[in-house]
Amino acid sequence: MSTATLEAKAPSVARIAAVDQPIPMTRLVSVELRKMFNTRSGFWLMASIGIAAVLATGATILFAPDSELNQNNFSAAIGVPMTIILPMIAILSVTSEWSQRSGLTTFTLVPRRGRAIGAKVIATVGVGVVSMVIALAVGALGNVLGSAIAGVDTVWNLSFQEFLLIVLANVLGMMLGFMLGLVLRNSSAAIVGYFVVAFVLAGIFAALANFQDWFKDAWPWVDFNYAQGALYNGDMGGAEWAHLGVTSLTWLIIPTAIGLRLVMRSEVK
């Protein structure tokens, strides 16, 4: 084979090598973020974060007593809709691949499904953290405005550590939704499943603890919502962290591992 022939083939080899390079994770994450916003439902779901924060802040200014106008209460008011909206975002980030039938394209372009799921996790957590920062800013603005209207001193009684615990609580809530999306891979079923786990089971566990003495001591060890709720209180000791670890393993980590295995082995149509 002549030298000219080898030189002619060299660019082809270089192009093949370039094609074999995996898509960078940063690009996968940016694509997943864009997919969260580029549909009408996704856009309004994201916009509802800011809308809910403003409405909750306004309601606190209008209806809360003057003595209760402080940063902690504004953050608590905003946190209520966040606990519902953020898990819905996490659920749809997974189930949209099946409900909108985009999974075939996604997993064809990214054959290693674990990388695509990892990008979804990073994008989901990123949206959750940024949303909480926005909610904190809206609450701080409401705190200043509310105290000025009421003519009372502005009270900043939310520490940075307490804010971090609130962020962790909301991220865990998002990951619960993400887990249900992996296991069920259907938007409606996952959303219903989230409300069952987060509200129906929480009510059943609370009733058992109130009326059955044998269950009272076991309650923190089996109820993920109870253990997660301690994060909102801002007072986490060794026992509370142990409760959160055990319930997270039972309700989050193990089911997520099962969901990942199902996604890896399921046929995408």
CSV table of C-alpha atoms in Angstrom, one decimal:
chain,number,residue,atom,x,y,z
A,1,MET,CA,0.0,0.0,0.0
A,2,SER,CA,1.4,3.4,-1.0
A,3,THR,CA,2.1,6.2,1.4
A,4,ALA,CA,-0.5,8.4,-0.4
A,5,THR,CA,-3.2,5.8,0.2
A,6,LEU,CA,-2.3,5.7,4.0
A,7,GLU,CA,-2.4,9.4,4.2
A,8,ALA,CA,-5.8,9.5,2.5
A,9,LYS,CA,-7.2,7.0,5.0
A,10,ALA,CA,-5.9,8.8,8.0
A,11,PRO,CA,-8.7,11.5,8.2
A,12,SER,CA,-11.3,8.7,8.1
A,13,VAL,CA,-9.7,7.0,11.1
A,14,ALA,CA,-9.6,10.3,13.0
A,15,ARG,CA,-13.3,10.9,12.2
A,16,ILE,CA,-14.2,7.4,13.4
A,17,ALA,CA,-12.3,8.0,16.6
A,18,ALA,CA,-14.1,11.3,17.2
A,19,VAL,CA,-17.5,9.7,16.7
A,20,ASP,CA,-16.6,7.0,19.2
A,21,GLN,CA,-16.1,9.6,22.0
A,22,PRO,CA,-19.0,9.6,24.4
A,23,ILE,CA,-21.2,12.7,24.7
A,24,PRO,CA,-19.9,14.8,27.6
A,25,MET,CA,-22.0,14.7,30.8
A,26,THR,CA,-22.3,18.5,30.8
A,27,ARG,CA,-24.0,18.4,27.4
A,28,LEU,CA,-26.3,15.6,28.6
A,29,VAL,CA,-27.3,17.6,31.7
A,30,SER,CA,-27.9,20.8,29.6
A,31,VAL,CA,-30.2,18.7,27.3
A,32,GLU,CA,-32.1,17.3,30.2
A,33,LEU,CA,-32.6,20.8,31.6
A,34,ARG,CA,-33.8,22.0,28.2
A,35,LYS,CA,-36.2,19.1,28.0
A,36,MET,CA,-37.7,20.2,31.4
A,37,PHE,CA,-38.6,23.7,29.9
A,38,ASN,CA,-39.3,23.2,26.2
A,39,THR,CA,-42.8,21.8,26.5
A,40,ARG,CA,-45.9,23.9,27.5
A,41,SER,CA,-46.6,21.8,30.6
A,42,GLY,CA,-42.9,21.8,31.6
A,43,PHE,CA,-42.7,25.6,31.2
A,44,TRP,CA,-45.7,26.2,33.4
A,45,LEU,CA,-44.7,23.7,36.0
A,46,MET,CA,-41.4,25.5,36.3
A,47,ALA,CA,-43.1,28.9,36.3
A,48,SER,CA,-45.4,27.6,39.1
A,49,ILE,CA,-42.4,27.6,41.4
A,50,GLY,CA,-42.1,31.4,41.3
A,51,ILE,CA,-45.9,31.9,41.1
A,52,ALA,CA,-46.5,29.7,44.2
A,53,ALA,CA,-43.7,31.5,46.1
A,54,VAL,CA,-45.2,34.9,45.4
A,55,LEU,CA,-48.7,33.8,46.3
A,56,ALA,CA,-47.6,32.2,49.5
A,57,THR,CA,-45.6,35.3,50.4
A,58,GLY,CA,-48.6,37.5,49.7
A,59,ALA,CA,-50.9,35.3,51.8
A,60,THR,CA,-48.5,35.5,54.7
A,61,ILE,CA,-48.3,39.3,54.5
A,62,LEU,CA,-52.2,39.6,54.4
A,63,PHE,CA,-53.2,37.0,56.9
A,64,ALA,CA,-50.4,36.4,59.4
A,65,PRO,CA,-50.3,38.3,62.7
A,66,ASP,CA,-47.7,41.1,62.9
A,67,SER,CA,-45.8,39.1,65.5
A,68,GLU,CA,-45.4,36.2,63.1
A,69,LEU,CA,-43.9,38.2,60.2
A,70,ASN,CA,-40.4,36.7,60.2
A,71,GLN,CA,-38.1,34.9,57.7
A,72,ASN,CA,-38.8,31.5,59.1
A,73,ASN,CA,-42.6,31.7,58.7
A,74,PHE,CA,-42.3,33.2,55.2
A,75,SER,CA,-40.0,30.3,54.2
A,76,ALA,CA,-42.4,27.8,55.8
A,77,ALA,CA,-45.3,29.2,53.8
A,78,ILE,CA,-43.4,29.0,50.6
A,79,GLY,CA,-42.2,25.5,51.4
A,80,VAL,CA,-45.7,24.0,51.4
A,81,PRO,CA,-46.3,24.3,47.6
A,82,MET,CA,-42.6,23.4,47.0
A,83,THR,CA,-43.1,20.0,48.6
A,84,ILE,CA,-45.7,19.2,45.9
A,85,ILE,CA,-44.3,21.0,42.8
A,86,LEU,CA,-40.7,19.8,43.0
A,87,PRO,CA,-41.5,16.1,43.2
A,88,MET,CA,-43.8,16.5,40.2
A,89,ILE,CA,-40.9,18.0,38.2
A,90,ALA,CA,-38.7,15.0,39.2
A,91,ILE,CA,-41.4,12.5,38.2
A,92,LEU,CA,-42.0,14.1,34.7
A,93,SER,CA,-38.2,14.3,34.0
A,94,VAL,CA,-38.2,10.5,34.0
A,95,THR,CA,-41.6,9.5,32.8
A,96,SER,CA,-41.6,11.9,29.9
A,97,GLU,CA,-39.3,9.5,28.1
A,98,TRP,CA,-42.2,7.0,28.0
A,99,SER,CA,-45.3,9.2,28.0
A,100,GLN,CA,-43.9,11.4,25.1
A,101,ARG,CA,-42.1,8.4,23.5
A,102,SER,CA,-38.8,10.2,23.4
A,103,GLY,CA,-37.0,7.4,25.1
A,104,LEU,CA,-36.2,5.6,21.9
A,105,THR,CA,-34.3,8.7,20.7
A,106,THR,CA,-32.7,9.3,24.1
A,107,PHE,CA,-31.4,5.8,24.6
A,108,THR,CA,-30.3,5.5,21.0
A,109,LEU,CA,-28.2,8.6,21.2
A,110,VAL,CA,-27.0,7.6,24.7
A,111,PRO,CA,-26.8,3.8,24.6
A,112,ARG,CA,-25.5,3.7,28.2
A,113,ARG,CA,-28.7,4.3,29.9
A,114,GLY,CA,-27.0,4.9,33.2
A,115,ARG,CA,-25.4,8.1,31.9
A,116,ALA,CA,-28.8,9.4,30.7
A,117,ILE,CA,-30.4,8.7,34.1
A,118,GLY,CA,-27.4,10.2,35.9
A,119,ALA,CA,-27.8,13.4,33.8
A,120,LYS,CA,-31.5,13.5,34.8
A,121,VAL,CA,-30.6,13.2,38.5
A,122,ILE,CA,-28.1,16.1,38.2
A,123,ALA,CA,-30.6,18.2,36.4
A,124,THR,CA,-33.3,17.4,38.8
A,125,VAL,CA,-31.2,18.2,41.9
A,126,GLY,CA,-30.0,21.4,40.3
A,127,VAL,CA,-33.5,22.6,39.6
A,128,GLY,CA,-34.4,21.8,43.2
A,129,VAL,CA,-31.5,23.7,44.7
A,130,VAL,CA,-32.0,26.7,42.4
A,131,SER,CA,-35.7,26.7,43.1
A,132,MET,CA,-35.1,26.8,46.9
A,133,VAL,CA,-32.7,29.7,46.5
A,134,ILE,CA,-35.3,31.6,44.5
A,135,ALA,CA,-37.9,30.8,47.1
A,136,LEU,CA,-35.6,32.1,49.8
A,137,ALA,CA,-35.1,35.4,47.9
A,138,VAL,CA,-38.8,35.8,47.5
A,139,GLY,CA,-39.4,35.1,51.1
A,140,ALA,CA,-36.7,37.5,52.2
A,141,LEU,CA,-38.3,40.2,50.0
A,142,GLY,CA,-41.7,39.4,51.5
A,143,ASN,CA,-40.2,39.6,55.0
A,144,VAL,CA,-38.9,43.1,54.4
A,145,LEU,CA,-42.1,44.3,52.7
A,146,GLY,CA,-44.4,42.7,55.3
A,147,SER,CA,-42.5,44.1,58.3
A,148,ALA,CA,-42.5,47.5,56.6
A,149,ILE,CA,-46.2,47.4,56.0
A,150,ALA,CA,-47.0,46.2,59.5
A,151,GLY,CA,-44.5,48.7,61.1
A,152,VAL,CA,-42.5,46.1,63.0
A,153,ASP,CA,-38.9,45.2,63.0
A,154,THR,CA,-37.6,42.8,60.3
A,155,VAL,CA,-36.8,39.4,61.9
A,156,TRP,CA,-34.2,37.2,60.3
A,157,ASN,CA,-34.6,34.0,62.2
A,158,LEU,CA,-33.6,31.4,59.6
A,159,SER,CA,-30.0,30.4,59.8
A,160,PHE,CA,-27.9,29.1,56.9
A,161,GLN,CA,-27.7,25.6,58.5
A,162,GLU,CA,-31.5,25.5,58.7
A,163,PHE,CA,-31.8,26.6,55.1
A,164,LEU,CA,-29.5,23.8,54.1
A,165,LEU,CA,-31.6,21.3,55.9
A,166,ILE,CA,-34.7,22.6,54.2
A,167,VAL,CA,-32.9,22.2,50.8
A,168,LEU,CA,-31.9,18.6,51.7
A,169,ALA,CA,-35.5,17.8,52.7
A,170,ASN,CA,-36.9,19.1,49.3
A,171,VAL,CA,-34.2,17.3,47.4
A,172,LEU,CA,-35.1,14.0,49.2
A,173,GLY,CA,-38.7,14.7,48.3
A,174,MET,CA,-37.7,15.2,44.6
A,175,MET,CA,-35.7,11.9,44.7
A,176,LEU,CA,-38.8,10.1,46.1
A,177,GLY,CA,-40.6,11.3,43.0
A,178,PHE,CA,-37.7,10.4,40.8
A,179,MET,CA,-37.7,6.9,42.3
A,180,LEU,CA,-41.4,6.4,41.5
A,181,GLY,CA,-40.8,7.6,38.0
A,182,LEU,CA,-38.1,5.0,37.5
A,183,VAL,CA,-40.2,2.2,39.0
A,184,LEU,CA,-43.5,3.0,37.3
A,185,ARG,CA,-42.4,4.8,34.2
A,186,ASN,CA,-45.9,6.3,33.8
A,187,SER,CA,-46.7,9.9,34.7
A,188,SER,CA,-50.2,9.4,36.1
A,189,ALA,CA,-49.2,6.3,38.1
A,190,ALA,CA,-46.1,7.9,39.5
A,191,ILE,CA,-48.0,11.1,40.5
A,192,VAL,CA,-50.7,9.1,42.2
A,193,GLY,CA,-48.0,6.9,43.9
A,194,TYR,CA,-46.3,10.0,45.2
A,195,PHE,CA,-49.5,11.3,46.9
A,196,VAL,CA,-50.2,7.9,48.3
A,197,VAL,CA,-46.7,7.6,49.8
A,198,ALA,CA,-46.4,11.2,50.9
A,199,PHE,CA,-49.9,11.8,52.3
A,200,VAL,CA,-52.0,8.6,52.6
A,201,LEU,CA,-49.3,6.4,54.1
A,202,ALA,CA,-48.1,9.3,56.3
A,203,GLY,CA,-51.7,9.7,57.7
A,204,ILE,CA,-52.0,6.0,58.3
A,205,PHE,CA,-48.7,5.9,60.1
A,206,ALA,CA,-49.6,8.9,62.2
A,207,ALA,CA,-53.0,7.3,63.2
A,208,LEU,CA,-51.3,4.1,64.1
A,209,ALA,CA,-48.8,5.9,66.3
A,210,ASN,CA,-51.5,7.9,68.0
A,211,PHE,CA,-53.8,4.9,68.8
A,212,GLN,CA,-51.4,1.9,69.0
A,213,ASP,CA,-48.7,2.1,71.6
A,214,TRP,CA,-46.7,-0.8,70.0
A,215,PHE,CA,-46.2,1.3,66.9
A,216,LYS,CA,-45.2,4.6,68.5
A,217,ASP,CA,-41.5,3.8,69.0
A,218,ALA,CA,-41.3,2.2,65.6
A,219,TRP,CA,-42.9,5.1,63.8
A,220,PRO,CA,-39.7,7.2,63.1
A,221,TRP,CA,-37.9,4.1,61.8
A,222,VAL,CA,-40.6,3.2,59.2
A,223,ASP,CA,-42.1,6.5,58.1
A,224,PHE,CA,-39.9,8.4,55.6
A,225,ASN,CA,-42.1,11.5,55.7
A,226,TYR,CA,-41.8,11.6,59.5
A,227,ALA,CA,-38.0,11.4,59.3
A,228,GLN,CA,-37.9,13.9,56.5
A,229,GLY,CA,-40.1,16.3,58.4
A,230,ALA,CA,-37.4,16.6,61.1
A,231,LEU,CA,-35.2,18.4,58.5
A,232,TYR,CA,-37.8,21.2,58.3
A,233,ASN,CA,-37.6,21.7,62.1
A,234,GLY,CA,-33.9,22.5,61.9
A,235,ASP,CA,-33.0,20.3,64.9
A,236,MET,CA,-31.3,17.2,63.8
A,237,GLY,CA,-29.6,15.0,66.4
A,238,GLY,CA,-28.0,11.6,66.1
A,239,ALA,CA,-31.4,9.8,66.5
A,240,GLU,CA,-33.0,11.9,63.8
A,241,TRP,CA,-30.2,11.3,61.3
A,242,ALA,CA,-30.4,7.5,62.1
A,243,HIS,CA,-34.2,7.6,61.4
A,244,LEU,CA,-33.6,9.4,58.1
A,245,GLY,CA,-30.9,7.0,57.1
A,246,VAL,CA,-33.0,3.9,57.8
A,247,THR,CA,-36.1,5.2,56.2
A,248,SER,CA,-34.2,6.5,53.2
A,249,LEU,CA,-32.7,3.1,52.7
A,250,THR,CA,-36.1,1.5,52.8
A,251,TRP,CA,-38.2,3.9,50.9
A,252,LEU,CA,-35.6,5.6,48.6
A,253,ILE,CA,-32.3,3.8,48.0
A,254,ILE,CA,-33.5,0.2,47.6
A,255,PRO,CA,-36.6,1.1,45.4
A,256,THR,CA,-34.3,3.4,43.3
A,257,ALA,CA,-31.9,0.5,42.7
A,258,ILE,CA,-34.8,-1.7,41.6
A,259,GLY,CA,-36.1,1.1,39.3
A,260,LEU,CA,-32.7,1.5,37.7
A,261,ARG,CA,-32.5,-2.2,37.0
A,262,LEU,CA,-36.0,-2.1,35.4
A,263,VAL,CA,-35.0,0.8,33.2
A,264,MET,CA,-31.8,-0.9,32.2
A,265,ARG,CA,-33.6,-4.0,31.1
A,266,SER,CA,-36.9,-2.7,29.8
A,267,GLU,CA,-37.6,-2.5,26.1
A,268,VAL,CA,-38.1,1.0,24.9
A,269,LYS,CA,-40.6,1.4,22.1
